[in-house]
Structure formats: C-alpha cells, structure tokens
Amino acid sequence: MGRSNKEWENLGLKIFNAAKNELYLSMRYLYLALDGLEIVADMRVDFLATDGGKLYFLPMMAAEKYMENPLLINRAYLHSVLHCLFGHMYKREKRDEDLWNLACDIMVEGVIDDMEVASVTTVVPPLKEEAEVRIARECKIFSAEYIYDYLKKNKEDILALENYFKVDDHSLWDNENNDEKDTKREKKEENAKEHKHMTMMEAANLGKEANPKRMWLTHYSPSMNKPDEYIDK
C-alpha cells in the first residue's frame, strides 16, 4: 500500500529537519541563516525552491535524493540558504534570466565545493571542478555578478555543464522594480544611522576626501557584490 500525501510530507519534513540539524552541528556560524527558512511541502516545485522566506520541497523527490545520498539533501539545503544570504533572488534586474540563474548556481556550488566540511563534502565531477577553477581564475571576484559577465562571453562552454550546478528551482525569485530598490536603499541608510554604521557610499566618499596613499578595507557587507566599483567614487 502506498503512502498518503500527508505521510510523504511528514517524511520530507523529517529529512530536511535532519539535514538542518546536521548543518547546525558542522556550521554553527550559520545558525541564524539555517534557521531562517520555514520548511514547507509543495507539489508544484521540481525538487526544492525558495522565495527568501520559505523553503519549498517536493516530498517524493526529497525521499529519492535522500535514498541516493543524504549529503545531497544537506548540500541542497545549504545551496538555497546561500542564495538567500547573497540576495540572489532580488538582484537579477535586467539581466538574462537563464544566465543569471546559472551564475548564481555556479557561485553557491563553488562555495560549497570549497568547504572542507564533512556534512556537505561529496566527490566533485572533474568537469565541474575544472569549470569552477576556470571561472574563479577569470573573475575578479567570485560573485554571481562577475560570473554572469563571464558567462555572457563564454556561454556555450558552460551551458553544457548546467546540470552539474543546477540544484533548486528559481521560479519563485523576485525581480525588484526601481521604487522597491529606492525604498530598500532608504531603509538601509536609516538602519546604518540607527546602529551608528556607515553605508558603503559614505565610506567611499570619506576615503576619497582623505586622499590617503594607502587605505585598508577591513570588512564590508556581503550585500556589496561588486565592492571594487566604489574605488573611483
């Protein structure tokens, strides 16, 4: 007798909660991020999808992936969390959607493949590893924005490897309009003032006015995907 939809859903929730707990133990520094998505069963997604607030999964596919290798669930969970941490679902703007999706997947898979953490370590196929090394060498910064620029010039070489990087469904991703961006920018400035922080633009202007021979950038927010663009400002 087959399982009911509710039984599949409960099984999927157990699988993903177990993955979350395993990631907790090996990456305590990501505790808040790993706990930030509500896990929800959804029959409309291919396997896994996030809108930045929830993590949607297809129960039967989750069970199939788990049976193949439980580490695939760990990696998929972390893959979607990293998309959220880097705000990939909000930054496509006018970029080609398919290339942007691939650029984001290449970035997070490259990050995961570089982690020396047992809970997400699997054998990396040679073609995938070679592509990651080549892209990292060619990009000034290993970010989705720079990878996208690389893909525009080398699309045919990389598209054949798309299945090595694609893990989750990006159909729920948003594309902010200019009004939403202005509102977010204003909120960021208000938040910086409240916590007595500088915005990146304020720091860049201060450095420009000081005109130092050498300036050290000690840290910046991961939301700054192309920090070098502020050098000339």
PDB file of C-alpha atoms in Angstrom:
ATOM      1  CA  MET A   1       0.000   0.000   0.000  1.00  0.00           C
ATOM      2  CA  GLY A   2       1.443   3.388  -0.997  1.00  0.00           C
ATOM      3  CA  ARG A   3       1.990   6.345   1.276  1.00  0.00           C
ATOM      4  CA  SER A   4      -0.602   9.105   1.543  1.00  0.00           C
ATOM      5  CA  ASN A   5       0.342  12.691   0.647  1.00  0.00           C
ATOM      6  CA  LYS A   6       0.461  13.537   4.362  1.00  0.00           C
ATOM      7  CA  GLU A   7       2.839  10.673   5.048  1.00  0.00           C
ATOM      8  CA  TRP A   8       5.121  11.813   2.204  1.00  0.00           C
ATOM      9  CA  GLU A   9       5.013  15.364   3.574  1.00  0.00           C
ATOM     10  CA  ASN A  10       5.924  14.217   7.102  1.00  0.00           C
ATOM     11  CA  LEU A  11       8.762  12.099   5.728  1.00  0.00           C
ATOM     12  CA  GLY A  12      10.083  15.057   3.737  1.00  0.00           C
ATOM     13  CA  LEU A  13       9.940  17.320   6.782  1.00  0.00           C
ATOM     14  CA  LYS A  14      11.917  14.765   8.804  1.00  0.00           C
ATOM     15  CA  ILE A  15      14.519  14.544   6.039  1.00  0.00           C
ATOM     16  CA  PHE A  16      15.031  18.303   5.770  1.00  0.00           C
ATOM     17  CA  ASN A  17      14.964  18.914   9.521  1.00  0.00           C
ATOM     18  CA  ALA A  18      17.603  16.201   9.929  1.00  0.00           C
ATOM     19  CA  ALA A  19      19.695  17.952   7.261  1.00  0.00           C
ATOM     20  CA  LYS A  20      19.278  21.285   9.018  1.00  0.00           C
ATOM     21  CA  ASN A  21      20.389  19.803  12.340  1.00  0.00           C
ATOM     22  CA  GLU A  22      23.445  18.189  10.747  1.00  0.00           C
ATOM     23  CA  LEU A  23      24.407  21.502   9.146  1.00  0.00           C
ATOM     24  CA  TYR A  24      23.897  23.234  12.530  1.00  0.00           C
ATOM     25  CA  LEU A  25      26.466  20.972  14.148  1.00  0.00           C
ATOM     26  CA  SER A  26      29.108  21.499  11.481  1.00  0.00           C
ATOM     27  CA  MET A  27      28.449  25.193  10.700  1.00  0.00           C
ATOM     28  CA  ARG A  28      27.427  26.906  13.916  1.00  0.00           C
ATOM     29  CA  TYR A  29      28.330  30.272  12.404  1.00  0.00           C
ATOM     30  CA  LEU A  30      25.373  29.830  10.004  1.00  0.00           C
ATOM     31  CA  TYR A  31      22.863  29.041  12.769  1.00  0.00           C
ATOM     32  CA  LEU A  32      20.570  32.023  12.146  1.00  0.00           C
ATOM     33  CA  ALA A  33      20.658  31.621   8.362  1.00  0.00           C
ATOM     34  CA  LEU A  34      19.957  27.893   8.505  1.00  0.00           C
ATOM     35  CA  ASP A  35      17.019  28.517  10.818  1.00  0.00           C
ATOM     36  CA  GLY A  36      15.665  31.414   8.779  1.00  0.00           C
ATOM     37  CA  LEU A  37      13.557  29.477   6.263  1.00  0.00           C
ATOM     38  CA  GLU A  38      10.260  27.788   7.082  1.00  0.00           C
ATOM     39  CA  ILE A  39      10.257  24.316   5.509  1.00  0.00           C
ATOM     40  CA  VAL A  40       7.059  23.663   3.547  1.00  0.00           C
ATOM     41  CA  ALA A  41       5.939  20.787   1.301  1.00  0.00           C
ATOM     42  CA  ASP A  42       4.772  21.925  -2.137  1.00  0.00           C
ATOM     43  CA  MET A  43       3.771  19.666  -5.017  1.00  0.00           C
ATOM     44  CA  ARG A  44       4.388  22.424  -7.598  1.00  0.00           C
ATOM     45  CA  VAL A  45       8.196  22.593  -7.331  1.00  0.00           C
ATOM     46  CA  ASP A  46      10.616  20.297  -9.168  1.00  0.00           C
ATOM     47  CA  PHE A  47      12.547  19.417  -6.012  1.00  0.00           C
ATOM     48  CA  LEU A  48      13.418  22.484  -3.965  1.00  0.00           C
ATOM     49  CA  ALA A  49      12.687  26.210  -4.184  1.00  0.00           C
ATOM     50  CA  THR A  50      12.870  29.306  -2.002  1.00  0.00           C
ATOM     51  CA  ASP A  51      11.349  32.762  -2.164  1.00  0.00           C
ATOM     52  CA  GLY A  52      13.627  34.091   0.570  1.00  0.00           C
ATOM     53  CA  GLY A  53      11.152  33.332   3.345  1.00  0.00           C
ATOM     54  CA  LYS A  54      10.251  29.685   2.941  1.00  0.00           C
ATOM     55  CA  LEU A  55      11.924  26.553   1.632  1.00  0.00           C
ATOM     56  CA  TYR A  56       9.513  24.560  -0.534  1.00  0.00           C
ATOM     57  CA  PHE A  57      10.200  20.903  -1.277  1.00  0.00           C
ATOM     58  CA  LEU A  58       8.639  18.088  -3.286  1.00  0.00           C
ATOM     59  CA  PRO A  59       8.281  15.226  -0.758  1.00  0.00           C
ATOM     60  CA  MET A  60       8.779  12.241  -3.080  1.00  0.00           C
ATOM     61  CA  MET A  61      11.823  13.814  -4.742  1.00  0.00           C
ATOM     62  CA  ALA A  62      13.295  14.603  -1.325  1.00  0.00           C
ATOM     63  CA  ALA A  63      12.959  10.944  -0.345  1.00  0.00           C
ATOM     64  CA  GLU A  64      14.508   9.837  -3.638  1.00  0.00           C
ATOM     65  CA  LYS A  65      17.502  12.162  -3.198  1.00  0.00           C
ATOM     66  CA  TYR A  66      17.926  11.035   0.409  1.00  0.00           C
ATOM     67  CA  MET A  67      17.964   7.382  -0.626  1.00  0.00           C
ATOM     68  CA  GLU A  68      20.607   8.182  -3.246  1.00  0.00           C
ATOM     69  CA  ASN A  69      22.826  10.048  -0.762  1.00  0.00           C
ATOM     70  CA  PRO A  70      21.759  12.008   2.385  1.00  0.00           C
ATOM     71  CA  LEU A  71      24.548  14.515   1.697  1.00  0.00           C
ATOM     72  CA  LEU A  72      22.638  15.637  -1.405  1.00  0.00           C
ATOM     73  CA  ILE A  73      19.880  16.938   0.889  1.00  0.00           C
ATOM     74  CA  ASN A  74      22.430  18.739   3.079  1.00  0.00           C
ATOM     75  CA  ARG A  75      24.004  20.381   0.037  1.00  0.00           C
ATOM     76  CA  ALA A  76      20.634  21.331  -1.460  1.00  0.00           C
ATOM     77  CA  TYR A  77      19.501  22.918   1.812  1.00  0.00           C
ATOM     78  CA  LEU A  78      22.726  24.918   2.089  1.00  0.00           C
ATOM     79  CA  HIS A  79      22.567  25.794  -1.629  1.00  0.00           C
ATOM     80  CA  SER A  80      19.195  27.527  -1.154  1.00  0.00           C
ATOM     81  CA  VAL A  81      20.286  29.208   2.085  1.00  0.00           C
ATOM     82  CA  LEU A  82      23.327  30.697   0.339  1.00  0.00           C
ATOM     83  CA  HIS A  83      21.095  32.105  -2.403  1.00  0.00           C
ATOM     84  CA  CYS A  84      19.203  33.908   0.364  1.00  0.00           C
ATOM     85  CA  LEU A  85      22.347  35.112   2.151  1.00  0.00           C
ATOM     86  CA  PHE A  86      23.658  36.676  -1.049  1.00  0.00           C
ATOM     87  CA  GLY A  87      20.240  38.015  -2.066  1.00  0.00           C
ATOM     88  CA  HIS A  88      20.364  36.373  -5.467  1.00  0.00           C
ATOM     89  CA  MET A  89      16.578  36.350  -5.877  1.00  0.00           C
ATOM     90  CA  TYR A  90      16.452  40.160  -5.733  1.00  0.00           C
ATOM     91  CA  LYS A  91      19.388  41.160  -7.918  1.00  0.00           C
ATOM     92  CA  ARG A  92      18.668  39.969 -11.456  1.00  0.00           C
ATOM     93  CA  GLU A  93      17.380  43.358 -12.641  1.00  0.00           C
ATOM     94  CA  LYS A  94      17.559  43.421 -16.479  1.00  0.00           C
ATOM     95  CA  ARG A  95      19.970  40.522 -16.813  1.00  0.00           C
ATOM     96  CA  ASP A  96      19.102  37.445 -18.880  1.00  0.00           C
ATOM     97  CA  GLU A  97      17.161  35.197 -16.519  1.00  0.00           C
ATOM     98  CA  ASP A  98      18.666  31.864 -17.566  1.00  0.00           C
ATOM     99  CA  LEU A  99      22.248  33.140 -17.419  1.00  0.00           C
ATOM    100  CA  TRP A 100      21.625  34.859 -14.088  1.00  0.00           C
ATOM    101  CA  ASN A 101      20.181  31.670 -12.611  1.00  0.00           C
ATOM    102  CA  LEU A 102      23.197  29.686 -13.778  1.00  0.00           C
ATOM    103  CA  ALA A 103      25.638  32.322 -12.483  1.00  0.00           C
ATOM    104  CA  CYS A 104      24.020  32.174  -9.038  1.00  0.00           C
ATOM    105  CA  ASP A 105      24.123  28.371  -9.017  1.00  0.00           C
ATOM    106  CA  ILE A 106      27.776  28.300 -10.068  1.00  0.00           C
ATOM    107  CA  MET A 107      28.665  30.711  -7.283  1.00  0.00           C
ATOM    108  CA  VAL A 108      26.965  28.825  -4.448  1.00  0.00           C
ATOM    109  CA  GLU A 109      28.098  25.422  -5.713  1.00  0.00           C
ATOM    110  CA  GLY A 110      31.655  26.749  -5.921  1.00  0.00           C
ATOM    111  CA  VAL A 111      31.432  27.966  -2.335  1.00  0.00           C
ATOM    112  CA  ILE A 112      30.068  24.610  -1.124  1.00  0.00           C
ATOM    113  CA  ASP A 113      32.633  22.611  -3.100  1.00  0.00           C
ATOM    114  CA  ASP A 114      35.404  24.651  -1.470  1.00  0.00           C
ATOM    115  CA  MET A 115      34.140  23.931   2.045  1.00  0.00           C
ATOM    116  CA  GLU A 116      36.101  21.350   3.953  1.00  0.00           C
ATOM    117  CA  VAL A 117      33.038  20.257   5.917  1.00  0.00           C
ATOM    118  CA  ALA A 118      32.067  16.587   6.062  1.00  0.00           C
ATOM    119  CA  SER A 119      28.313  17.257   6.071  1.00  0.00           C
ATOM    120  CA  VAL A 120      28.427  18.677   2.513  1.00  0.00           C
ATOM    121  CA  THR A 121      31.505  17.021   1.028  1.00  0.00           C
ATOM    122  CA  THR A 122      30.898  14.828  -1.997  1.00  0.00           C
ATOM    123  CA  VAL A 123      33.054  13.817  -4.936  1.00  0.00           C
ATOM    124  CA  VAL A 124      33.164  16.767  -7.349  1.00  0.00           C
ATOM    125  CA  PRO A 125      32.973  15.644 -11.002  1.00  0.00           C
ATOM    126  CA  PRO A 126      36.190  16.627 -12.834  1.00  0.00           C
ATOM    127  CA  LEU A 127      34.354  18.703 -15.462  1.00  0.00           C
ATOM    128  CA  LYS A 128      32.540  20.675 -12.766  1.00  0.00           C
ATOM    129  CA  GLU A 129      35.734  21.248 -10.787  1.00  0.00           C
ATOM    130  CA  GLU A 130      37.609  22.369 -13.900  1.00  0.00           C
ATOM    131  CA  ALA A 131      34.821  24.835 -14.766  1.00  0.00           C
ATOM    132  CA  GLU A 132      34.812  26.292 -11.231  1.00  0.00           C
ATOM    133  CA  VAL A 133      38.593  26.741 -11.280  1.00  0.00           C
ATOM    134  CA  ARG A 134      38.495  28.381 -14.708  1.00  0.00           C
ATOM    135  CA  ILE A 135      35.701  30.778 -13.780  1.00  0.00           C
ATOM    136  CA  ALA A 136      37.324  31.704 -10.453  1.00  0.00           C
ATOM    137  CA  ARG A 137      40.565  32.463 -12.312  1.00  0.00           C
ATOM    138  CA  GLU A 138      38.831  34.699 -14.854  1.00  0.00           C
ATOM    139  CA  CYS A 139      36.546  36.589 -12.450  1.00  0.00           C
ATOM    140  CA  LYS A 140      37.911  39.424 -10.339  1.00  0.00           C
ATOM    141  CA  ILE A 141      35.553  38.372  -7.539  1.00  0.00           C
ATOM    142  CA  PHE A 142      33.761  35.030  -7.347  1.00  0.00           C
ATOM    143  CA  SER A 143      30.283  36.582  -7.194  1.00  0.00           C
ATOM    144  CA  ALA A 144      27.161  35.971  -9.256  1.00  0.00           C
ATOM    145  CA  GLU A 145      27.550  39.380 -10.907  1.00  0.00           C
ATOM    146  CA  TYR A 146      31.074  38.703 -12.178  1.00  0.00           C
ATOM    147  CA  ILE A 147      30.238  35.116 -13.099  1.00  0.00           C
ATOM    148  CA  TYR A 148      27.294  36.414 -15.139  1.00  0.00           C
ATOM    149  CA  ASP A 149      29.630  38.737 -17.061  1.00  0.00           C
ATOM    150  CA  TYR A 150      31.928  35.760 -17.712  1.00  0.00           C
ATOM    151  CA  LEU A 151      29.026  33.601 -18.912  1.00  0.00           C
ATOM    152  CA  LYS A 152      27.931  36.228 -21.428  1.00  0.00           C
ATOM    153  CA  LYS A 153      31.291  35.806 -23.159  1.00  0.00           C
ATOM    154  CA  ASN A 154      31.642  32.042 -22.682  1.00  0.00           C
ATOM    155  CA  LYS A 155      28.067  30.846 -22.745  1.00  0.00           C
ATOM    156  CA  GLU A 156      28.465  27.828 -24.991  1.00  0.00           C
ATOM    157  CA  ASP A 157      31.355  26.384 -22.976  1.00  0.00           C
ATOM    158  CA  ILE A 158      29.440  26.437 -19.700  1.00  0.00           C
ATOM    159  CA  LEU A 159      25.819  25.747 -20.681  1.00  0.00           C
ATOM    160  CA  ALA A 160      26.741  22.131 -21.429  1.00  0.00           C
ATOM    161  CA  LEU A 161      27.690  21.792 -17.745  1.00  0.00           C
ATOM    162  CA  GLU A 162      24.496  23.391 -16.388  1.00  0.00           C
ATOM    163  CA  ASN A 163      23.206  20.179 -14.816  1.00  0.00           C
ATOM    164  CA  TYR A 164      26.298  19.993 -12.589  1.00  0.00           C
ATOM    165  CA  PHE A 165      25.300  23.266 -10.915  1.00  0.00           C
ATOM    166  CA  LYS A 166      21.506  23.360 -11.006  1.00  0.00           C
ATOM    167  CA  VAL A 167      20.051  22.219  -7.692  1.00  0.00           C
ATOM    168  CA  ASP A 168      16.920  24.211  -6.910  1.00  0.00           C
ATOM    169  CA  ASP A 169      14.036  25.872  -8.712  1.00  0.00           C
ATOM    170  CA  HIS A 170      14.335  29.676  -9.144  1.00  0.00           C
ATOM    171  CA  SER A 171      10.789  30.266 -10.398  1.00  0.00           C
ATOM    172  CA  LEU A 172       9.793  31.940  -7.113  1.00  0.00           C
ATOM    173  CA  TRP A 173      12.567  34.508  -7.294  1.00  0.00           C
ATOM    174  CA  ASP A 174      11.552  38.152  -7.371  1.00  0.00           C
ATOM    175  CA  ASN A 175      12.854  40.988  -9.512  1.00  0.00           C
ATOM    176  CA  GLU A 176      12.554  44.300  -7.705  1.00  0.00           C
ATOM    177  CA  ASN A 177      11.469  47.415  -9.523  1.00  0.00           C
ATOM    178  CA  ASN A 178      13.187  50.771  -9.062  1.00  0.00           C
ATOM    179  CA  ASP A 179      10.706  52.005  -6.431  1.00  0.00           C
ATOM    180  CA  GLU A 180      11.341  48.910  -4.310  1.00  0.00           C
ATOM    181  CA  LYS A 181      15.089  49.414  -4.666  1.00  0.00           C
ATOM    182  CA  ASP A 182      14.826  53.053  -3.588  1.00  0.00           C
ATOM    183  CA  THR A 183      12.775  52.021  -0.562  1.00  0.00           C
ATOM    184  CA  LYS A 184      15.315  49.338   0.369  1.00  0.00           C
ATOM    185  CA  ARG A 185      18.197  51.812  -0.033  1.00  0.00           C
ATOM    186  CA  GLU A 186      16.457  54.322   2.249  1.00  0.00           C
ATOM    187  CA  LYS A 187      15.825  51.626   4.857  1.00  0.00           C
ATOM    188  CA  LYS A 188      19.485  50.602   4.672  1.00  0.00           C
ATOM    189  CA  GLU A 189      20.588  54.182   5.316  1.00  0.00           C
ATOM    190  CA  GLU A 190      18.170  54.511   8.240  1.00  0.00           C
ATOM    191  CA  ASN A 191      19.398  51.219   9.682  1.00  0.00           C
ATOM    192  CA  ALA A 192      23.027  52.328   9.349  1.00  0.00           C
ATOM    193  CA  LYS A 193      22.297  55.540  11.267  1.00  0.00           C
ATOM    194  CA  GLU A 194      20.405  53.670  13.976  1.00  0.00           C
ATOM    195  CA  HIS A 195      23.325  51.285  14.561  1.00  0.00           C
ATOM    196  CA  LYS A 196      25.955  54.007  14.070  1.00  0.00           C
ATOM    197  CA  HIS A 197      27.368  52.337  10.949  1.00  0.00           C
ATOM    198  CA  MET A 198      28.442  53.778   7.619  1.00  0.00           C
ATOM    199  CA  THR A 199      26.992  52.900   4.259  1.00  0.00           C
ATOM    200  CA  MET A 200      29.444  51.796   1.579  1.00  0.00           C
ATOM    201  CA  MET A 201      28.992  55.088  -0.294  1.00  0.00           C
ATOM    202  CA  GLU A 202      29.734  57.120   2.840  1.00  0.00           C
ATOM    203  CA  ALA A 203      32.899  55.100   3.475  1.00  0.00           C
ATOM    204  CA  ALA A 204      33.981  55.528  -0.154  1.00  0.00           C
ATOM    205  CA  ASN A 205      33.421  59.293  -0.028  1.00  0.00           C
ATOM    206  CA  LEU A 206      35.326  59.589   3.254  1.00  0.00           C
ATOM    207  CA  GLY A 207      38.256  57.702   1.770  1.00  0.00           C
ATOM    208  CA  LYS A 208      38.217  59.915  -1.309  1.00  0.00           C
ATOM    209  CA  GLU A 209      38.212  63.126   0.752  1.00  0.00           C
ATOM    210  CA  ALA A 210      41.066  61.894   2.948  1.00  0.00           C
ATOM    211  CA  ASN A 211      43.158  61.111  -0.160  1.00  0.00           C
ATOM    212  CA  PRO A 212      45.420  58.579   1.622  1.00  0.00           C
ATOM    213  CA  LYS A 213      48.361  56.899  -0.074  1.00  0.00           C
ATOM    214  CA  ARG A 214      47.015  53.555   1.006  1.00  0.00           C
ATOM    215  CA  MET A 215      43.668  52.542   2.501  1.00  0.00           C
ATOM    216  CA  TRP A 216      42.746  49.190   4.019  1.00  0.00           C
ATOM    217  CA  LEU A 217      39.205  47.885   3.562  1.00  0.00           C
ATOM    218  CA  THR A 218      38.757  45.804   6.709  1.00  0.00           C
ATOM    219  CA  HIS A 219      35.282  44.465   6.074  1.00  0.00           C
ATOM    220  CA  TYR A 220      32.101  45.064   4.131  1.00  0.00           C
ATOM    221  CA  SER A 221      28.635  43.565   3.875  1.00  0.00           C
ATOM    222  CA  PRO A 222      28.120  40.531   1.599  1.00  0.00           C
ATOM    223  CA  SER A 223      25.301  42.543   0.020  1.00  0.00           C
ATOM    224  CA  MET A 224      28.094  44.552  -1.649  1.00  0.00           C
ATOM    225  CA  ASN A 225      28.535  42.242  -4.627  1.00  0.00           C
ATOM    226  CA  LYS A 226      30.979  44.473  -6.532  1.00  0.00           C
ATOM    227  CA  PRO A 227      32.843  46.487  -3.860  1.00  0.00           C
ATOM    228  CA  ASP A 228      35.607  47.458  -6.279  1.00  0.00           C
ATOM    229  CA  GLU A 229      33.103  49.630  -8.154  1.00  0.00           C
ATOM    230  CA  TYR A 230      33.336  52.110  -5.281  1.00  0.00           C
ATOM    231  CA  ILE A 231      37.088  52.645  -5.745  1.00  0.00           C
ATOM    232  CA  ASP A 232      36.666  55.542  -8.164  1.00  0.00           C
ATOM    233  CA  LYS A 233      33.829  57.123  -6.212  1.00  0.00           C
TER     234      LYS A 233
END
